[in-house]
Amino acid sequence: MAPDLIVEAAVQPNEDLGSAVLLPSPVAQTASGASWVNRKASDSDVAFIVSNAKIDRLLARILASRGVSPDGAVQYLNPKLRDILPDPYVLCDMEKATAIIVEAIRAKKKIGVFGDYDVDGTSAASILKLYFDAIGVDIRVHLPDRFTEGYGPSAAGFGVLVEQGVELVLTVDCGSSSDELFAEFKAKGASSIVFDHHLIQGSPPASAAAVVNPNAPGDKSGLKNLSAAGVVFLAIIALNRVLRSKGFFEERPEPDTLKYLDLAALGLVADVMEMSGVTRAIVAQGLKKLRINGNPGLVALGEAAGAKELQSTYDLGFVLGPRINAAGRIGHAQLAFELLTTDDGDKRHALALKLDDLNKQRRAIEQQVCEEAIAKIENERLADNGVIVVANNNWHAGVVGIVAGRIKERFDRPAVVIAIENGIGKGSARSIENIDLGSVISNAYAQGILIAGGGHAMAAGLTIDADKVSQLRDYLNDELTLKIDDARVNRKIEIDGVISPAAITASFAELISSAGPFGPGNPEPVFALLNVRSVHSKIVGNDHIAATLSSPDGMQFRAISFRSANSPLGEMLVRGKHIHVAGRVTKDDWRGGNAGQFQIVDAAVAN
């Protein structure tokens, strides 16, 4: 690339981002194998957004490239629930579910909640518990043990609630495929309402009194990017409205449903929901709630984790989320639920420390399983397949999902990791972009290869007889190998602009963050720095690389690349040769958040 183009590409914070600071041409020969291309935006839309929203042109271009209209830019930058929040009744069966719950409250029936053991399920169950406590209604909550009960409603779990006198069970983040169980307990006098978001194979459970699921057949709400915590948040808004209309709050204080926004945001981010519409608004307002007057359990957990501030989707997804998940993975989800719902400060502090300790244990277990899985993959040449399926008798079932994600990143292909015990394997699958692994897992279940299985495009879970692992491997590769080859060849990283090291500041990071919250559907901006050289690098943690890079004019900047040691990206960073780097500008929290840092996601040979 010509030096004069590199010079022209430099941009200072708040400078105009015109065509001169876009990539002059696509960048190939990258560590990831993806080509870098300019993210497209209409110049006229950019100009209109600058005029209407009175914002920096760089920020306007970021918005325009993500489909934000000139008229919608102001609302996009400051999403308000009152402008975006839909009537909860647009969700199929929400009105029916609300009426049943209100009648149960008025009849003083015992209500129970059955939730999943992950972050979304725990958050949703916690919202319900806190809301019912606030209106003076005592409920029972059961979160299953991952190892003894498994995923979803079970006879044992429902039995625990029924033994406590529960007559109405609300399932959260599960239950959309549990018709037989609902029928069994309906015959015993216990009704069920489902609050879920998972895809449904076939029809919704007919034995449930109501099924509130934006992904259910027949639902026309358009809210498919809600997780269970988001669905439950809308449910308590509907419930509050009906109770108010019936005079329920004439003799007791009416709770502020917005106080649960941070828990709803946590579930949405942890389940990696598309960051658009009402989901993005809930997360944006939930982060504000967390910063100002957040759930005491979340605040305590952040303190235990050593987080200086809880202010971004990163904090929800990578600081709080893993620690809450650690309870369900290697302990019991009830620990996280108690942390989020207790009003005992001493207990809260102890639980936060316990979850942080469990997360450390989880990391150690994960590291061991990951190393063993990689060795097995390399020894058995499993990476020659389009889909990697790896199983072992000695692995901890609680970390297979995380390890599957690591395997996917390392080998750049979908991965299924299975822990086998007593002849039964429990596994998790993680996919690459544009490969719908969840539907193929569901089809494998329908064809009898799996005992149970299903999920989303990018993630799925399964249970399998150990002697059918090879059959599953063959099936997945027969179905997906050609699609995977095509997806990998045509992968692209979209670049939002080319910057100079002078742009790597905390103020620039703040400017970019105003386009958030980021996530699927609203990707965090990726910038390129051209023809830089690594002058110093070292491995930090287990497999991260911290580096000091230098631009052609000698300006140096700090950079970090996560989980890149012993990878093609890591090799590029330690060679000391001239490279192009792509990544994100963030605040450097380790230095107090007052400095900028470049998080490298890819690199390319500089010709």
Coordinates of C-alpha atoms in Angstrom, one line a residue:
M1 CA 0.0 0.0 0.0
A2 CA 1.4 3.4 -1.0
P3 CA 2.8 5.5 1.8
D4 CA 0.9 8.6 0.7
L5 CA -2.4 6.7 1.1
I6 CA -1.4 5.8 4.6
V7 CA -0.7 9.4 5.4
E8 CA -4.0 10.5 3.8
A9 CA -5.8 7.8 5.8
A10 CA -4.8 9.3 9.2
V11 CA -7.7 10.8 11.1
Q12 CA -7.7 12.7 14.3
P13 CA -10.6 12.4 16.8
N14 CA -13.6 14.4 15.6
E15 CA -12.1 15.0 12.1
D16 CA -14.2 14.6 9.1
L17 CA -14.4 10.9 8.0
G18 CA -14.6 11.3 4.3
S19 CA -13.7 8.8 1.5
A20 CA -10.0 9.6 2.0
V21 CA -9.9 7.7 5.3
L22 CA -11.6 4.6 4.1
L23 CA -9.6 1.6 2.9
P24 CA -8.3 2.4 -0.6
S25 CA -8.8 -1.3 -1.5
P26 CA -9.8 -4.5 0.3
V27 CA -7.1 -6.1 2.5
A28 CA -6.3 -9.8 2.1
Q29 CA -3.6 -12.1 3.6
T30 CA -5.2 -11.7 7.0
A31 CA -4.6 -13.8 10.1
S32 CA -8.2 -14.7 10.2
G33 CA -8.6 -15.5 6.6
A34 CA -11.3 -12.8 6.2
S35 CA -11.0 -9.9 3.8
W36 CA -11.3 -6.4 5.1
V37 CA -13.8 -4.2 3.3
N38 CA -15.2 -0.8 3.9
R39 CA -18.5 -0.8 5.7
K40 CA -20.9 0.9 3.3
A41 CA -22.9 4.1 4.1
S42 CA -24.8 6.5 2.0
D43 CA -23.0 9.9 1.8
S44 CA -26.4 11.7 1.7
D45 CA -27.7 9.9 4.8
V46 CA -24.4 10.8 6.6
A47 CA -24.9 14.4 5.7
F48 CA -28.5 14.4 6.8
I49 CA -27.7 12.7 10.1
V50 CA -25.0 15.3 10.8
S51 CA -27.5 18.1 10.1
N52 CA -30.4 16.6 12.0
A53 CA -28.6 15.2 15.0
K54 CA -25.8 17.8 15.2
I55 CA -23.2 15.1 15.7
D56 CA -19.7 14.4 14.5
R57 CA -19.5 13.1 10.9
L58 CA -17.6 10.0 12.0
L59 CA -20.4 9.1 14.4
A60 CA -23.0 9.9 11.7
R61 CA -21.3 7.5 9.3
I62 CA -21.3 4.7 11.9
L63 CA -25.0 5.2 12.4
A64 CA -25.8 5.4 8.6
S65 CA -23.8 2.2 7.9
R66 CA -26.0 0.4 10.4
G67 CA -29.2 1.4 8.8
V68 CA -30.1 4.3 11.1
S69 CA -32.3 6.7 9.2
P70 CA -31.7 10.5 9.3
D71 CA -35.0 11.0 11.1
G72 CA -34.3 8.3 13.6
A73 CA -30.7 9.2 14.6
V74 CA -31.6 11.3 17.6
Q75 CA -33.8 8.6 19.1
Y76 CA -31.2 6.0 18.2
L77 CA -28.5 7.8 20.2
N78 CA -30.9 8.2 23.2
P79 CA -33.3 5.3 23.1
K80 CA -36.2 5.9 25.5
L81 CA -38.5 3.1 26.5
R82 CA -41.6 5.3 26.4
D83 CA -41.0 5.8 22.7
I84 CA -40.1 2.2 21.8
L85 CA -41.7 -0.1 24.4
P86 CA -44.5 -2.1 22.8
D87 CA -47.8 -3.0 24.4
P88 CA -46.9 -6.4 26.0
Y89 CA -50.1 -7.8 24.6
V90 CA -48.6 -7.9 21.1
L91 CA -46.9 -11.1 22.3
C92 CA -49.1 -14.1 21.7
D93 CA -50.8 -15.3 24.8
M94 CA -49.5 -12.5 27.0
E95 CA -53.0 -11.2 27.7
K96 CA -54.2 -14.7 28.6
A97 CA -51.1 -15.3 30.8
T98 CA -51.6 -12.0 32.6
A99 CA -55.3 -12.7 33.3
I100 CA -54.5 -16.2 34.7
I101 CA -51.7 -14.8 37.0
V102 CA -54.0 -12.0 38.3
E103 CA -56.7 -14.4 39.0
A104 CA -54.3 -16.7 40.9
I105 CA -53.2 -13.7 43.0
R106 CA -56.7 -12.7 43.8
A107 CA -57.6 -16.3 44.7
K108 CA -54.5 -16.5 46.8
K109 CA -53.2 -19.6 44.9
K110 CA -49.6 -20.5 45.4
I111 CA -47.5 -19.5 42.5
G112 CA -44.1 -21.1 41.6
V113 CA -41.4 -20.3 39.1
F114 CA -39.2 -22.9 37.3
G115 CA -36.2 -21.3 35.6
D116 CA -33.2 -22.3 33.6
Y117 CA -29.8 -22.4 35.3
D118 CA -28.1 -19.9 32.9
V119 CA -27.8 -16.1 33.2
D120 CA -31.0 -15.4 31.2
G121 CA -33.1 -17.9 33.2
T122 CA -31.7 -16.8 36.5
S123 CA -32.2 -13.1 35.6
A124 CA -35.8 -13.8 34.5
A125 CA -36.6 -15.8 37.7
S126 CA -35.0 -13.0 39.8
I127 CA -37.2 -10.4 38.1
L128 CA -40.3 -12.3 39.0
K129 CA -39.3 -13.0 42.6
L130 CA -38.4 -9.4 43.2
Y131 CA -41.6 -8.1 41.6
F132 CA -43.9 -10.5 43.5
D133 CA -42.1 -9.7 46.7
A134 CA -42.8 -6.0 46.0
I135 CA -46.5 -6.6 45.6
G136 CA -46.7 -8.8 48.7
V137 CA -47.2 -12.1 47.0
D138 CA -45.0 -15.0 48.2
I139 CA -43.8 -17.3 45.5
R140 CA -41.6 -20.4 45.3
V141 CA -38.7 -20.6 42.8
H142 CA -36.9 -23.7 41.6
L143 CA -33.8 -23.6 39.4
P144 CA -32.7 -27.1 38.4
D145 CA -29.4 -28.7 39.1
R146 CA -27.5 -29.0 35.8
F147 CA -26.1 -32.4 36.6
T148 CA -28.9 -34.2 38.4
E149 CA -32.0 -32.7 36.6
G150 CA -30.6 -31.4 33.3
Y151 CA -32.0 -28.6 31.2
G152 CA -35.7 -27.7 31.2
P153 CA -38.7 -28.6 33.2
S154 CA -38.5 -32.1 34.8
A155 CA -40.8 -34.2 36.9
A156 CA -38.4 -33.9 39.8
G157 CA -38.3 -30.1 39.6
F158 CA -42.0 -29.7 39.1
G159 CA -42.5 -32.2 41.9
V160 CA -40.5 -30.0 44.3
L161 CA -42.8 -27.0 43.6
V162 CA -46.0 -29.1 43.8
E163 CA -45.0 -30.5 47.1
Q164 CA -44.8 -26.9 48.4
G165 CA -48.4 -26.4 47.4
V166 CA -47.8 -24.6 44.1
E167 CA -50.9 -24.6 41.8
L168 CA -49.6 -22.4 39.0
V169 CA -46.0 -22.8 37.6
L170 CA -44.4 -20.1 35.5
T171 CA -41.5 -21.6 33.5
V172 CA -38.9 -19.1 32.4
D173 CA -36.3 -19.6 29.6
C174 CA -37.6 -23.2 29.1
G175 CA -40.8 -25.2 28.7
S176 CA -41.6 -24.6 25.1
S177 CA -41.2 -28.3 24.4
S178 CA -42.6 -29.8 27.6
D179 CA -46.1 -30.7 26.8
E180 CA -46.1 -34.2 28.3
L181 CA -44.8 -32.9 31.6
F182 CA -47.4 -30.1 31.7
A183 CA -50.1 -32.6 30.9
E184 CA -49.0 -34.9 33.7
F185 CA -49.0 -32.1 36.3
K186 CA -52.2 -30.6 34.9
A187 CA -53.9 -33.9 35.9
K188 CA -52.5 -33.3 39.4
G189 CA -54.0 -29.8 39.6
A190 CA -51.0 -27.7 38.7
S191 CA -51.3 -25.3 35.7
S192 CA -48.4 -24.0 33.7
I193 CA -47.5 -20.8 31.9
V194 CA -44.5 -20.6 29.6
F195 CA -42.3 -17.5 29.3
D196 CA -39.6 -18.5 26.8
H197 CA -37.9 -17.5 23.6
H198 CA -36.4 -20.7 22.2
L199 CA -37.4 -22.1 18.9
I200 CA -40.2 -24.6 19.0
Q201 CA -40.1 -27.8 17.0
G202 CA -43.8 -28.4 16.0
S203 CA -46.6 -26.9 18.0
P204 CA -46.5 -25.0 21.3
P205 CA -47.3 -27.2 24.4
A206 CA -51.1 -27.6 24.3
S207 CA -51.2 -28.6 27.9
A208 CA -49.8 -25.2 29.1
A209 CA -52.4 -22.6 30.1
A210 CA -50.5 -20.0 28.0
V211 CA -47.3 -19.9 26.0
V212 CA -45.6 -16.5 25.7
N213 CA -42.8 -16.9 23.3
P214 CA -41.9 -14.4 20.5
N215 CA -40.5 -17.3 18.5
A216 CA -43.6 -19.5 18.8
P217 CA -45.5 -20.4 15.6
G218 CA -48.3 -17.8 15.2
D219 CA -46.6 -15.1 17.2
K220 CA -46.8 -11.8 15.2
S221 CA -45.2 -9.5 17.8
G222 CA -42.0 -9.0 15.8
L223 CA -40.0 -9.3 19.1
K224 CA -37.9 -12.3 18.2
N225 CA -34.8 -10.6 19.6
L226 CA -36.1 -10.8 23.2
S227 CA -34.7 -13.3 25.6
A228 CA -36.6 -14.8 28.5
A229 CA -35.6 -11.9 30.8
G230 CA -36.9 -9.5 28.2
V231 CA -40.2 -11.4 27.9
V232 CA -40.6 -11.5 31.6
F233 CA -39.9 -7.8 31.9
L234 CA -42.8 -7.1 29.5
A235 CA -44.9 -9.6 31.5
I236 CA -44.5 -7.7 34.8
I237 CA -45.4 -4.4 33.0
A238 CA -48.6 -6.1 31.8
L239 CA -49.3 -7.6 35.2
N240 CA -48.7 -4.2 36.9
R241 CA -51.1 -2.5 34.5
V242 CA -53.9 -5.0 35.1
L243 CA -53.4 -5.0 38.9
R244 CA -53.6 -1.2 38.9
S245 CA -56.8 -1.3 36.9
K246 CA -58.4 -3.6 39.4
G247 CA -57.5 -1.4 42.4
F248 CA -54.8 -3.8 43.7
F249 CA -52.5 -0.8 44.6
E250 CA -55.1 1.2 46.5
E251 CA -54.0 -0.3 49.8
R252 CA -50.3 -1.0 49.0
P253 CA -47.5 0.8 47.1
E254 CA -47.2 0.2 43.4
P255 CA -43.7 -1.0 42.4
D256 CA -41.6 0.7 39.8
T257 CA -41.1 -2.0 37.2
L258 CA -38.2 0.0 35.7
K259 CA -36.1 -1.0 38.7
Y260 CA -35.7 -4.4 37.1
L261 CA -34.2 -3.0 33.9
D262 CA -30.6 -4.0 34.7
L263 CA -31.6 -7.6 35.3
A264 CA -33.5 -7.7 32.0
A265 CA -30.5 -6.1 30.2
L266 CA -28.2 -8.8 31.8
G267 CA -30.3 -11.6 30.4
L268 CA -30.5 -10.1 27.0
V269 CA -26.8 -9.5 26.7
A270 CA -25.8 -12.9 28.1
D271 CA -28.0 -14.6 25.6
V272 CA -26.4 -12.6 22.8
M273 CA -29.7 -11.2 21.5
E274 CA -29.8 -8.8 18.5
M275 CA -29.2 -5.3 19.7
S276 CA -32.1 -3.5 17.9
G277 CA -35.5 -2.0 18.7
V278 CA -36.9 -2.7 22.2
T279 CA -34.0 -5.0 23.1
R280 CA -31.4 -2.2 22.5
A281 CA -33.6 0.3 24.4
I282 CA -33.9 -2.1 27.4
V283 CA -30.1 -2.7 27.5
A284 CA -29.4 1.0 27.1
Q285 CA -31.7 2.0 30.0
G286 CA -30.6 -1.1 32.0
L287 CA -27.0 0.0 31.8
K288 CA -28.0 3.5 33.1
K289 CA -29.9 1.8 35.9
L290 CA -26.9 -0.3 36.8
R291 CA -24.6 2.7 36.9
I292 CA -26.9 4.9 39.0
N293 CA -28.8 2.5 41.4
G294 CA -28.3 -1.0 40.2
N295 CA -29.4 -4.3 41.6
P296 CA -27.4 -4.7 44.8
G297 CA -26.4 -8.2 44.0
L298 CA -25.0 -7.1 40.6
V299 CA -23.1 -4.2 42.2
A300 CA -21.6 -6.6 44.9
L301 CA -20.6 -9.1 42.2
G302 CA -18.9 -6.3 40.2
E303 CA -17.0 -5.3 43.3
A304 CA -15.9 -8.9 44.0
A305 CA -14.7 -9.1 40.4
G306 CA -12.6 -6.0 40.9
A307 CA -14.5 -4.0 38.3
K308 CA -14.1 -0.2 38.8
E309 CA -17.3 0.5 36.9
L310 CA -20.2 -1.4 35.4
Q311 CA -21.1 0.6 32.4
S312 CA -21.1 -1.4 29.2
T313 CA -22.4 -4.6 27.5
Y314 CA -18.8 -5.9 28.0
D315 CA -19.4 -5.7 31.8
L316 CA -22.7 -7.5 31.5
G317 CA -21.4 -10.2 29.1
F318 CA -17.9 -10.7 30.3
V319 CA -17.7 -9.6 34.0
L320 CA -21.1 -10.3 35.5
G321 CA -22.4 -13.0 33.1
P322 CA -19.6 -15.5 33.6
R323 CA -19.7 -15.3 37.4
I324 CA -23.5 -15.8 37.4
N325 CA -23.1 -18.7 35.0
A326 CA -20.4 -20.2 37.1
A327 CA -23.0 -21.0 39.7
G328 CA -25.0 -23.1 37.3
R329 CA -21.9 -24.6 35.6
I330 CA -19.9 -26.0 38.6
G331 CA -22.1 -25.1 41.6
H332 CA -25.8 -24.4 41.7
A333 CA -27.8 -21.6 40.0
Q334 CA -29.6 -21.1 43.3
L335 CA -26.5 -19.3 44.6
A336 CA -26.8 -16.7 41.8
F337 CA -30.5 -16.3 42.3
E338 CA -30.1 -15.7 46.0
L339 CA -27.4 -13.1 45.2
L340 CA -29.8 -11.2 43.0
T341 CA -32.8 -11.3 45.3
T342 CA -31.6 -11.2 48.9
D343 CA -31.9 -8.1 51.0
D344 CA -29.3 -9.2 53.4
G345 CA -26.1 -7.2 52.8
D346 CA -23.8 -9.7 54.6
K347 CA -25.2 -12.6 52.7
R348 CA -25.0 -10.7 49.4
H349 CA -21.3 -10.0 50.0
A350 CA -20.5 -13.6 50.9
L351 CA -22.4 -14.9 47.8
A352 CA -20.6 -12.4 45.5
L353 CA -17.2 -13.7 46.8
K354 CA -18.4 -17.3 46.4
L355 CA -19.5 -16.7 42.8
D356 CA -16.2 -15.0 42.0
D357 CA -14.3 -18.0 43.5
L358 CA -16.5 -20.4 41.5
N359 CA -15.6 -18.5 38.4
K360 CA -11.9 -18.9 39.1
Q361 CA -12.5 -22.7 39.5
R362 CA -14.5 -22.7 36.3
R363 CA -11.5 -21.0 34.5
A364 CA -9.1 -23.6 35.7
I365 CA -11.4 -26.5 34.7
E366 CA -12.1 -24.9 31.3
Q367 CA -8.4 -24.5 30.7
Q368 CA -7.7 -28.1 31.4
V369 CA -10.6 -29.4 29.2
C370 CA -9.7 -27.0 26.4
E371 CA -6.1 -28.2 26.3
E372 CA -7.2 -31.8 26.3
A373 CA -9.8 -31.2 23.6
I374 CA -7.2 -29.4 21.4
A375 CA -4.8 -32.3 21.8
K376 CA -7.5 -34.8 20.9
I377 CA -8.5 -32.8 17.9
E378 CA -5.0 -32.5 16.6
N379 CA -4.1 -36.2 17.3
E380 CA -7.2 -37.5 15.7
R381 CA -7.2 -34.9 12.9
L382 CA -10.7 -33.9 13.7
A383 CA -10.1 -30.4 12.3
D384 CA -10.0 -31.9 8.9
N385 CA -13.8 -32.0 9.2
G386 CA -16.1 -29.0 8.5
V387 CA -17.6 -29.5 11.9
I388 CA -15.4 -30.5 14.8
V389 CA -17.1 -33.0 17.1
V390 CA -15.0 -34.0 20.1
A391 CA -16.0 -36.1 23.1
N392 CA -14.3 -37.5 26.3
N393 CA -15.3 -39.4 29.4
N394 CA -13.4 -37.2 31.8
W395 CA -14.6 -33.7 31.0
H396 CA -16.7 -31.5 33.2
A397 CA -20.1 -31.0 31.6
G398 CA -20.4 -27.5 33.0
V399 CA -17.7 -26.0 30.8
V400 CA -18.4 -27.7 27.4
G401 CA -20.1 -24.6 26.0
I402 CA -17.2 -22.3 26.8
V403 CA -14.7 -24.8 25.4
A404 CA -16.8 -25.2 22.3
G405 CA -16.5 -21.5 21.8
R406 CA -12.7 -21.6 22.2
I407 CA -12.4 -24.5 19.8
K408 CA -14.6 -22.6 17.3
E409 CA -12.3 -19.6 17.5
R410 CA -9.1 -21.6 17.3
F411 CA -10.0 -23.8 14.3
D412 CA -12.4 -21.4 12.6
R413 CA -15.2 -23.9 12.2
P414 CA -18.3 -25.0 14.1
A415 CA -17.5 -27.1 17.2
V416 CA -19.4 -29.5 19.3
V417 CA -17.8 -30.5 22.7
I418 CA -19.3 -33.5 24.6
A419 CA -18.7 -34.6 28.1
I420 CA -19.6 -38.3 28.6
E421 CA -20.6 -39.9 31.9
N422 CA -22.1 -43.4 32.4
G423 CA -22.6 -43.8 28.6
I424 CA -24.5 -40.5 28.2
G425 CA -23.0 -37.4 26.6
K426 CA -24.0 -33.8 27.4
G427 CA -22.7 -31.4 24.9
S428 CA -22.7 -27.8 23.6
A429 CA -22.2 -26.5 20.1
R430 CA -21.0 -23.2 18.8
S431 CA -21.1 -22.0 15.2
I432 CA -19.4 -19.5 12.9
E433 CA -21.2 -16.7 11.1
N434 CA -23.8 -17.7 8.5
I435 CA -24.0 -21.3 9.6
D436 CA -27.2 -22.3 11.4
L437 CA -26.0 -25.1 13.6
G438 CA -29.0 -25.0 15.9
S439 CA -31.5 -26.1 13.3
V440 CA -29.3 -29.0 12.2
I441 CA -28.9 -30.1 15.9
S442 CA -32.7 -30.0 16.1
N443 CA -33.0 -32.2 13.0
A444 CA -30.5 -34.6 14.4
Y445 CA -32.8 -35.0 17.4
A446 CA -35.8 -35.4 15.2
Q447 CA -34.0 -38.2 13.3
G448 CA -33.2 -40.1 16.6
I449 CA -29.5 -39.4 16.6
L450 CA -29.8 -37.4 19.8
I451 CA -31.7 -38.0 23.1
A452 CA -32.4 -34.3 23.2
G453 CA -31.1 -31.3 21.3
G454 CA -31.9 -27.8 20.0
G455 CA -30.9 -24.2 20.3
H456 CA -30.2 -21.1 18.1
A457 CA -28.2 -20.5 14.9
M458 CA -25.0 -19.8 16.8
A459 CA -25.3 -22.0 19.8
A460 CA -27.1 -25.3 20.7
G461 CA -27.1 -28.0 23.4
L462 CA -27.6 -31.7 23.2
T463 CA -27.8 -35.0 25.0
I464 CA -26.6 -38.2 23.2
D465 CA -25.8 -41.9 23.7
A466 CA -22.0 -42.2 23.7
D467 CA -22.0 -44.8 21.0
K468 CA -23.7 -42.3 18.6
V469 CA -21.1 -39.6 18.7
S470 CA -19.5 -40.8 15.4
Q471 CA -22.9 -40.9 13.8
L472 CA -23.6 -37.3 14.9
R473 CA -20.2 -36.2 13.5
D474 CA -21.0 -37.8 10.1
Y475 CA -24.4 -36.3 10.0
L476 CA -23.3 -32.7 10.9
N477 CA -20.5 -32.9 8.3
D478 CA -22.8 -34.3 5.6
E479 CA -25.2 -31.5 6.2
L480 CA -22.9 -28.5 6.7
T481 CA -19.4 -29.0 5.2
L482 CA -20.1 -27.4 1.8
K483 CA -21.9 -24.5 3.5
I484 CA -19.0 -24.0 5.9
D485 CA -16.4 -24.0 3.2
D486 CA -18.3 -21.3 1.4
A487 CA -18.9 -19.3 4.5
R488 CA -15.1 -19.4 5.4
V489 CA -14.0 -18.4 1.9
N490 CA -16.3 -15.5 1.7
R491 CA -15.9 -14.1 5.2
K492 CA -15.4 -10.4 5.5
I493 CA -14.6 -7.9 8.3
E494 CA -16.2 -4.6 7.7
I495 CA -14.0 -1.6 8.5
D496 CA -15.7 1.6 9.7
G497 CA -12.7 3.8 8.9
V498 CA -8.9 4.1 9.0
I499 CA -7.4 6.0 11.9
S500 CA -4.1 7.1 13.2
P501 CA -2.7 6.3 16.7
A502 CA -3.7 9.8 17.7
A503 CA -7.3 8.6 17.7
I504 CA -6.7 6.0 20.3
T505 CA -7.9 8.0 23.3
A506 CA -10.5 7.7 26.0
S507 CA -12.5 10.6 24.5
F508 CA -12.6 8.9 21.1
A509 CA -13.7 5.7 22.7
E510 CA -16.5 7.7 24.4
L511 CA -17.6 9.2 21.1
I512 CA -17.8 5.7 19.5
S513 CA -19.7 4.3 22.6
S514 CA -22.5 6.7 22.0
A515 CA -23.6 4.6 19.1
G516 CA -24.0 1.6 21.5
P517 CA -25.1 -0.6 23.2
F518 CA -23.3 -2.9 20.8
G519 CA -24.0 -6.5 19.9
P520 CA -25.5 -8.6 17.1
G521 CA -27.4 -6.2 14.8
N522 CA -25.4 -3.2 16.0
P523 CA -21.7 -4.3 15.8
E524 CA -19.1 -2.4 17.6
P525 CA -17.1 -0.2 15.1
V526 CA -13.9 -1.8 13.8
F527 CA -11.1 0.5 12.7
A528 CA -7.9 -0.1 10.8
L529 CA -4.4 1.2 11.4
L530 CA -2.1 0.7 8.4
N531 CA 1.5 -0.2 8.1
V532 CA 2.3 -0.4 11.8
R533 CA 5.1 -2.4 13.5
S534 CA 5.2 -4.3 16.8
V535 CA 8.1 -2.9 18.8
H536 CA 7.3 -4.8 22.0
S537 CA 4.9 -7.7 22.8
K538 CA 4.4 -10.1 25.7
I539 CA 1.9 -12.8 26.7
V540 CA -0.4 -11.7 29.6
G541 CA -2.8 -14.0 31.4
N542 CA -2.9 -17.4 29.8
D543 CA -3.1 -16.5 26.1
H544 CA -3.5 -12.8 25.6
I545 CA -0.9 -10.6 23.8
A546 CA -0.2 -7.1 25.0
A547 CA 1.8 -5.1 22.5
T548 CA 3.2 -1.7 21.8
L549 CA 2.9 -0.8 18.1
S550 CA 4.5 2.0 16.1
S551 CA 3.1 3.9 13.1
P552 CA 5.1 5.0 10.1
D553 CA 5.7 8.4 11.6
G554 CA 7.0 6.9 14.9
M555 CA 3.9 7.4 17.0
Q556 CA 3.5 4.5 19.4
F557 CA 0.3 3.1 20.9
R558 CA -0.8 0.3 23.3
A559 CA -2.7 -2.7 22.0
I560 CA -4.1 -5.9 23.3
S561 CA -5.2 -9.0 21.5
F562 CA -7.3 -11.5 23.4
R563 CA -6.7 -15.3 23.2
S564 CA -4.3 -14.9 20.3
A565 CA -1.1 -16.5 21.7
N566 CA 0.1 -19.4 19.5
S567 CA -2.3 -18.3 16.8
P568 CA -1.7 -16.8 13.3
L569 CA -2.7 -13.4 14.7
G570 CA -0.4 -13.8 17.6
E571 CA 2.5 -14.8 15.3
M572 CA 2.0 -11.6 13.3
L573 CA 2.1 -9.5 16.4
V574 CA 5.4 -10.8 17.7
R575 CA 7.4 -10.8 14.4
G576 CA 8.2 -7.1 14.4
K577 CA 7.3 -6.9 10.7
H578 CA 5.1 -4.2 9.1
I579 CA 1.4 -5.2 9.4
H580 CA -2.0 -3.7 9.2
V581 CA -4.2 -4.2 12.2
A582 CA -8.0 -4.1 12.7
G583 CA -9.7 -3.6 16.0
R584 CA -11.7 -1.5 18.4
V585 CA -10.8 1.7 20.3
T586 CA -11.7 1.2 24.0
K587 CA -10.9 2.8 27.3
D588 CA -8.0 1.1 29.1
D589 CA -9.6 0.2 32.4
W590 CA -6.4 -1.2 33.8
R591 CA -5.0 2.4 33.7
G592 CA -8.1 4.0 35.3
G593 CA -10.1 4.4 32.1
N594 CA -8.5 7.7 31.2
A595 CA -6.4 6.3 28.4
G596 CA -7.3 4.7 25.2
Q597 CA -6.4 1.2 24.0
F598 CA -6.6 -0.7 20.7
Q599 CA -8.2 -4.1 20.9
I600 CA -6.8 -6.0 17.9
V601 CA -9.2 -8.5 16.3
D602 CA -7.2 -9.2 13.1
A603 CA -4.0 -8.4 11.3
A604 CA -2.7 -8.5 7.8
V605 CA 0.7 -8.5 6.0
A606 CA 1.5 -5.0 4.9
N607 CA 2.8 -5.2 1.3

